[in-house]
Amino acid sequence: QQVVVANLVRTTMGGQQSRLPQHTTTHCAPPSVTSITMMEPVTVMITGAAGQIGYALAPMVARGAMLGPNQPVVLHLLDIPPAATALEGVVMELVDAAYPLLKGVIASTDPSEACKGVNIAVMVGGFPRKEGMERKEVMGKNVAIYRDQASALAKFAAKDVKILVVANPANTNALILSENAPSIPKENITCLTRLDHNRALGQVSLKLGVSVDTVKNVIIWGNHSSTQYPDVNHGVVVRSDGMSVPIRAAINDDEYLRGEFVKTVQQRGAAIIKARKLSSALSAASSACDHIRNWVCGTAPGEWVSMGVISDGSYDIAEGIMYSFPVTCTDGKWSIVKGLSIDEYSRKLMDATMNELVDERKMALECLKEG
């Protein structure tokens, strides 16, 4: 079906009022060399859109990095009222870039307006921890934010909306959202650990001096925090002759893999802040696109990725917490990879990050009661 929609821009701070098209099915196959059939646009919401990550993410989505080179999109950009002017600037740049796939932009400071008809929601906005703040105080701020946005998503978004939470604490923010949007299936709410997954891929490729796309099936277990466990026990490196070599055998240095490698991935975010004086933005935005693209378009046969998803008790992880597992994706649905062997060292680290998430869940539920 061919659909042609004129580019439009609308803001709730004043401007043209226009009705957005609804989408049908998302496909990620590359366009035909001889003909391109444009599909109906998919509506993607980015919260915190005037911030660093949002500013990096919006053009990636508009260029096709999230849903493929043949999938038109409409962007809904949400931020808080103090960021309204900056948000208008983001819209201006998106218009000026003249992205062929971008069929509409709505900039808003109203969650209800921004959530209307949304098919994919990338939740970047949140309250960051500031110097001198207690964990529970930060949790309380984020509970309020995600409770309100959960309500708007449940009421106004598409019934099959796919949600990715990026803002930290990502796992527990996703859980808060899920608790406050019972009409949205729990499997449709996820959090970003693909950034950590990609960091692990990058470190292995640097260590071996190989292209990063030859490194497969690393795993991030647990929380998107310094307790996460980057695991290479089941990962492989694909040689030029097509044969796969286990990462452990290729590196042949257990001291590195249990020491420097784990520490580097766990603390990469802090290292970037130290170097840039700002948190990860480009890599976070790119990883968010990777997460959604695999979720919607599927994972390659024999390969998995890491996603923060609701635990079903697999690998003896407490049910009901948002925990990063290895997953495969088919037909827009993720499935936890089952049956992987877990050694004693891995068990210890998987349990440590699980215990942190159990504590965060307890704190978040207390904040919900108090709120």
Short mmCIF file of N, CA and C in Angstrom, two decimals, residues 268-355:
data_model
loop_
_atom_site.label_atom_id
_atom_site.label_comp_id
_atom_site.label_asym_id
_atom_site.label_seq_id
_atom_site.Cartn_x
_atom_site.Cartn_y
_atom_site.Cartn_z
N ARG A 268 31.79 1.84 32.39
CA ARG A 268 32.01 2.61 31.17
C ARG A 268 31.28 3.96 31.21
N GLY A 269 30.07 3.95 31.73
CA GLY A 269 29.31 5.20 31.81
C GLY A 269 30.03 6.25 32.63
N ALA A 270 30.57 5.84 33.77
CA ALA A 270 31.31 6.76 34.64
C ALA A 270 32.58 7.26 33.95
N ALA A 271 33.23 6.38 33.18
CA ALA A 271 34.44 6.77 32.47
C ALA A 271 34.14 7.83 31.41
N ILE A 272 33.00 7.68 30.74
CA ILE A 272 32.61 8.66 29.72
C ILE A 272 32.28 10.01 30.37
N ILE A 273 31.59 9.98 31.51
CA ILE A 273 31.30 11.23 32.22
C ILE A 273 32.59 11.92 32.63
N LYS A 274 33.56 11.14 33.10
CA LYS A 274 34.84 11.71 33.50
C LYS A 274 35.56 12.35 32.31
N ALA A 275 35.47 11.71 31.14
CA ALA A 275 36.16 12.21 29.95
C ALA A 275 35.43 13.39 29.30
N ARG A 276 34.10 13.31 29.20
CA ARG A 276 33.31 14.32 28.48
C ARG A 276 32.70 15.37 29.40
N LYS A 277 32.67 15.06 30.69
CA LYS A 277 31.93 15.88 31.66
C LYS A 277 30.43 15.86 31.38
N LEU A 278 30.02 14.90 30.58
CA LEU A 278 28.62 14.67 30.23
C LEU A 278 28.40 13.17 30.10
N SER A 279 27.17 12.73 30.30
CA SER A 279 26.89 11.30 30.22
C SER A 279 26.80 10.83 28.78
N SER A 280 26.79 9.51 28.60
CA SER A 280 26.72 8.90 27.27
C SER A 280 25.46 9.36 26.55
N ALA A 281 25.60 9.83 25.33
CA ALA A 281 24.43 10.27 24.57
C ALA A 281 24.39 9.58 23.22
N LEU A 282 25.44 9.75 22.43
CA LEU A 282 25.47 9.14 21.10
C LEU A 282 25.32 7.63 21.18
N SER A 283 26.10 7.00 22.07
CA SER A 283 26.06 5.53 22.17
C SER A 283 24.73 5.05 22.75
N ALA A 284 24.16 5.82 23.68
CA ALA A 284 22.87 5.44 24.24
C ALA A 284 21.77 5.52 23.19
N ALA A 285 21.80 6.57 22.39
CA ALA A 285 20.80 6.72 21.33
C ALA A 285 20.93 5.62 20.29
N SER A 286 22.17 5.32 19.89
CA SER A 286 22.40 4.26 18.91
C SER A 286 21.93 2.91 19.44
N SER A 287 22.19 2.64 20.71
CA SER A 287 21.79 1.37 21.32
C SER A 287 20.28 1.27 21.44
N ALA A 288 19.61 2.40 21.71
CA ALA A 288 18.14 2.39 21.75
C ALA A 288 17.57 2.01 20.39
N CYS A 289 18.19 2.52 19.32
CA CYS A 289 17.76 2.13 17.97
C CYS A 289 17.98 0.64 17.74
N ASP A 290 19.13 0.14 18.17
CA ASP A 290 19.42 -1.30 18.02
C ASP A 290 18.37 -2.14 18.75
N HIS A 291 18.05 -1.75 19.98
CA HIS A 291 17.08 -2.47 20.82
C HIS A 291 15.73 -2.58 20.11
N ILE A 292 15.21 -1.43 19.66
CA ILE A 292 13.90 -1.42 19.01
C ILE A 292 13.95 -2.15 17.68
N ARG A 293 15.02 -1.96 16.91
CA ARG A 293 15.10 -2.59 15.60
C ARG A 293 15.05 -4.11 15.71
N ASN A 294 15.82 -4.67 16.66
CA ASN A 294 15.78 -6.12 16.83
C ASN A 294 14.43 -6.59 17.36
N TRP A 295 13.84 -5.84 18.27
CA TRP A 295 12.54 -6.20 18.83
C TRP A 295 11.48 -6.25 17.73
N VAL A 296 11.48 -5.23 16.87
CA VAL A 296 10.47 -5.14 15.82
C VAL A 296 10.81 -6.03 14.62
N CYS A 297 12.07 -6.01 14.23
CA CYS A 297 12.47 -6.67 12.99
C CYS A 297 13.01 -8.07 13.18
N GLY A 298 13.39 -8.42 14.42
CA GLY A 298 13.87 -9.76 14.70
C GLY A 298 15.39 -9.83 14.83
N THR A 299 15.85 -10.88 15.50
CA THR A 299 17.27 -11.17 15.62
C THR A 299 17.67 -12.20 14.56
N ALA A 300 18.93 -12.19 14.20
CA ALA A 300 19.42 -13.13 13.19
C ALA A 300 19.41 -14.56 13.74
N PRO A 301 19.21 -15.55 12.90
CA PRO A 301 19.21 -16.95 13.37
C PRO A 301 20.50 -17.28 14.12
N GLY A 302 20.34 -17.92 15.27
CA GLY A 302 21.49 -18.33 16.05
C GLY A 302 22.11 -17.22 16.88
N GLU A 303 21.53 -16.03 16.86
CA GLU A 303 22.08 -14.91 17.62
C GLU A 303 21.06 -14.39 18.62
N TRP A 304 21.58 -13.83 19.70
CA TRP A 304 20.72 -13.18 20.69
C TRP A 304 21.29 -11.82 21.04
N VAL A 305 20.46 -11.03 21.73
CA VAL A 305 20.86 -9.72 22.23
C VAL A 305 20.43 -9.63 23.68
N SER A 306 20.86 -8.59 24.37
CA SER A 306 20.48 -8.39 25.77
C SER A 306 19.39 -7.33 25.86
N MET A 307 18.32 -7.64 26.60
CA MET A 307 17.23 -6.71 26.84
C MET A 307 16.79 -6.82 28.29
N GLY A 308 16.47 -5.69 28.89
CA GLY A 308 15.87 -5.71 30.21
C GLY A 308 14.38 -5.99 30.08
N VAL A 309 13.95 -7.14 30.59
CA VAL A 309 12.55 -7.58 30.44
C VAL A 309 12.04 -8.10 31.78
N ILE A 310 10.74 -8.28 31.86
CA ILE A 310 10.15 -8.79 33.10
C ILE A 310 10.57 -10.25 33.30
N SER A 311 11.06 -10.54 34.49
CA SER A 311 11.55 -11.90 34.77
C SER A 311 10.39 -12.87 34.97
N ASP A 312 10.52 -14.05 34.35
CA ASP A 312 9.53 -15.11 34.53
C ASP A 312 10.08 -16.22 35.43
N GLY A 313 11.21 -15.94 36.09
CA GLY A 313 11.84 -16.94 36.95
C GLY A 313 12.94 -17.74 36.28
N SER A 314 13.18 -17.46 34.98
CA SER A 314 14.26 -18.16 34.27
C SER A 314 15.59 -17.93 34.98
N TYR A 315 16.42 -18.97 34.97
CA TYR A 315 17.76 -18.93 35.59
C TYR A 315 17.69 -18.59 37.08
N ASP A 316 16.57 -18.95 37.71
CA ASP A 316 16.37 -18.73 39.15
C ASP A 316 16.46 -17.25 39.53
N ILE A 317 16.06 -16.41 38.61
CA ILE A 317 15.98 -14.97 38.89
C ILE A 317 14.57 -14.66 39.41
N ALA A 318 14.50 -13.84 40.45
CA ALA A 318 13.22 -13.51 41.08
C ALA A 318 12.20 -13.04 40.04
N GLU A 319 11.01 -13.60 40.11
CA GLU A 319 9.95 -13.20 39.18
C GLU A 319 9.50 -11.77 39.47
N GLY A 320 9.12 -11.08 38.39
CA GLY A 320 8.50 -9.77 38.55
C GLY A 320 9.42 -8.58 38.59
N ILE A 321 10.75 -8.81 38.53
CA ILE A 321 11.67 -7.68 38.43
C ILE A 321 12.06 -7.51 36.97
N MET A 322 12.49 -6.30 36.62
CA MET A 322 13.00 -6.04 35.27
C MET A 322 14.48 -6.39 35.27
N TYR A 323 14.84 -7.44 34.58
CA TYR A 323 16.19 -8.00 34.63
C TYR A 323 16.68 -8.21 33.21
N SER A 324 17.94 -7.95 32.98
CA SER A 324 18.49 -8.15 31.63
C SER A 324 18.82 -9.61 31.39
N PHE A 325 18.27 -10.14 30.31
CA PHE A 325 18.48 -11.52 29.90
C PHE A 325 18.95 -11.54 28.44
N PRO A 326 19.53 -12.67 28.00
CA PRO A 326 19.71 -12.87 26.56
C PRO A 326 18.35 -13.21 25.94
N VAL A 327 18.00 -12.54 24.85
CA VAL A 327 16.71 -12.80 24.21
C VAL A 327 16.88 -12.93 22.70
N THR A 328 15.94 -13.64 22.11
CA THR A 328 15.78 -13.62 20.66
C THR A 328 14.44 -12.96 20.37
N CYS A 329 14.31 -12.40 19.18
CA CYS A 329 13.09 -11.69 18.82
C CYS A 329 12.57 -12.19 17.47
N THR A 330 11.27 -12.45 17.43
CA THR A 330 10.60 -12.89 16.21
C THR A 330 9.19 -12.31 16.19
N ASP A 331 8.78 -11.79 15.04
CA ASP A 331 7.42 -11.26 14.86
C ASP A 331 7.05 -10.25 15.94
N GLY A 332 8.00 -9.40 16.31
CA GLY A 332 7.71 -8.33 17.26
C GLY A 332 7.63 -8.77 18.71
N LYS A 333 8.05 -10.02 18.99
CA LYS A 333 8.00 -10.53 20.37
C LYS A 333 9.37 -11.04 20.77
N TRP A 334 9.73 -10.82 22.04
CA TRP A 334 11.01 -11.32 22.55
C TRP A 334 10.78 -12.61 23.34
N SER A 335 11.81 -13.44 23.38
CA SER A 335 11.79 -14.67 24.17
C SER A 335 13.14 -14.84 24.85
N ILE A 336 13.12 -15.16 26.13
CA ILE A 336 14.36 -15.39 26.86
C ILE A 336 15.01 -16.68 26.35
N VAL A 337 16.31 -16.61 26.08
CA VAL A 337 17.06 -17.80 25.67
C VAL A 337 17.17 -18.73 26.88
N LYS A 338 16.73 -19.95 26.73
CA LYS A 338 16.71 -20.90 27.85
C LYS A 338 17.85 -21.92 27.74
N GLY A 339 18.18 -22.52 28.88
CA GLY A 339 19.05 -23.67 28.90
C GLY A 339 20.54 -23.41 28.84
N LEU A 340 20.97 -22.16 28.98
CA LEU A 340 22.41 -21.89 28.97
C LEU A 340 23.03 -22.35 30.30
N SER A 341 24.21 -22.92 30.23
CA SER A 341 24.88 -23.38 31.45
C SER A 341 25.42 -22.18 32.22
N ILE A 342 25.28 -22.23 33.55
CA ILE A 342 25.71 -21.14 34.42
C ILE A 342 26.72 -21.69 35.42
N ASP A 343 27.95 -21.18 35.38
CA ASP A 343 28.95 -21.67 36.32
C ASP A 343 28.83 -20.94 37.66
N GLU A 344 29.61 -21.38 38.64
CA GLU A 344 29.50 -20.84 39.99
C GLU A 344 29.85 -19.35 40.04
N TYR A 345 30.87 -18.95 39.30
CA TYR A 345 31.27 -17.55 39.25
C TYR A 345 30.14 -16.68 38.70
N SER A 346 29.53 -17.13 37.61
CA SER A 346 28.43 -16.39 36.99
C SER A 346 27.23 -16.31 37.93
N ARG A 347 26.92 -17.44 38.58
CA ARG A 347 25.79 -17.48 39.50
C ARG A 347 25.91 -16.41 40.58
N LYS A 348 27.09 -16.26 41.11
CA LYS A 348 27.33 -15.29 42.17
C LYS A 348 27.06 -13.87 41.68
N LEU A 349 27.55 -13.54 40.50
CA LEU A 349 27.37 -12.18 39.97
C LEU A 349 25.92 -11.95 39.52
N MET A 350 25.28 -12.96 38.96
CA MET A 350 23.88 -12.83 38.57
C MET A 350 22.99 -12.60 39.78
N ASP A 351 23.29 -13.29 40.87
CA ASP A 351 22.50 -13.12 42.10
C ASP A 351 22.73 -11.76 42.73
N ALA A 352 23.97 -11.25 42.67
CA ALA A 352 24.27 -9.95 43.26
C ALA A 352 23.49 -8.84 42.57
N THR A 353 23.43 -8.86 41.24
CA THR A 353 22.69 -7.82 40.54
C THR A 353 21.17 -8.02 40.71
N MET A 354 20.73 -9.28 40.83
CA MET A 354 19.32 -9.55 41.14
C MET A 354 18.94 -8.96 42.49
N ASN A 355 19.79 -9.15 43.49
CA ASN A 355 19.47 -8.65 44.83
C ASN A 355 19.36 -7.13 44.84
#
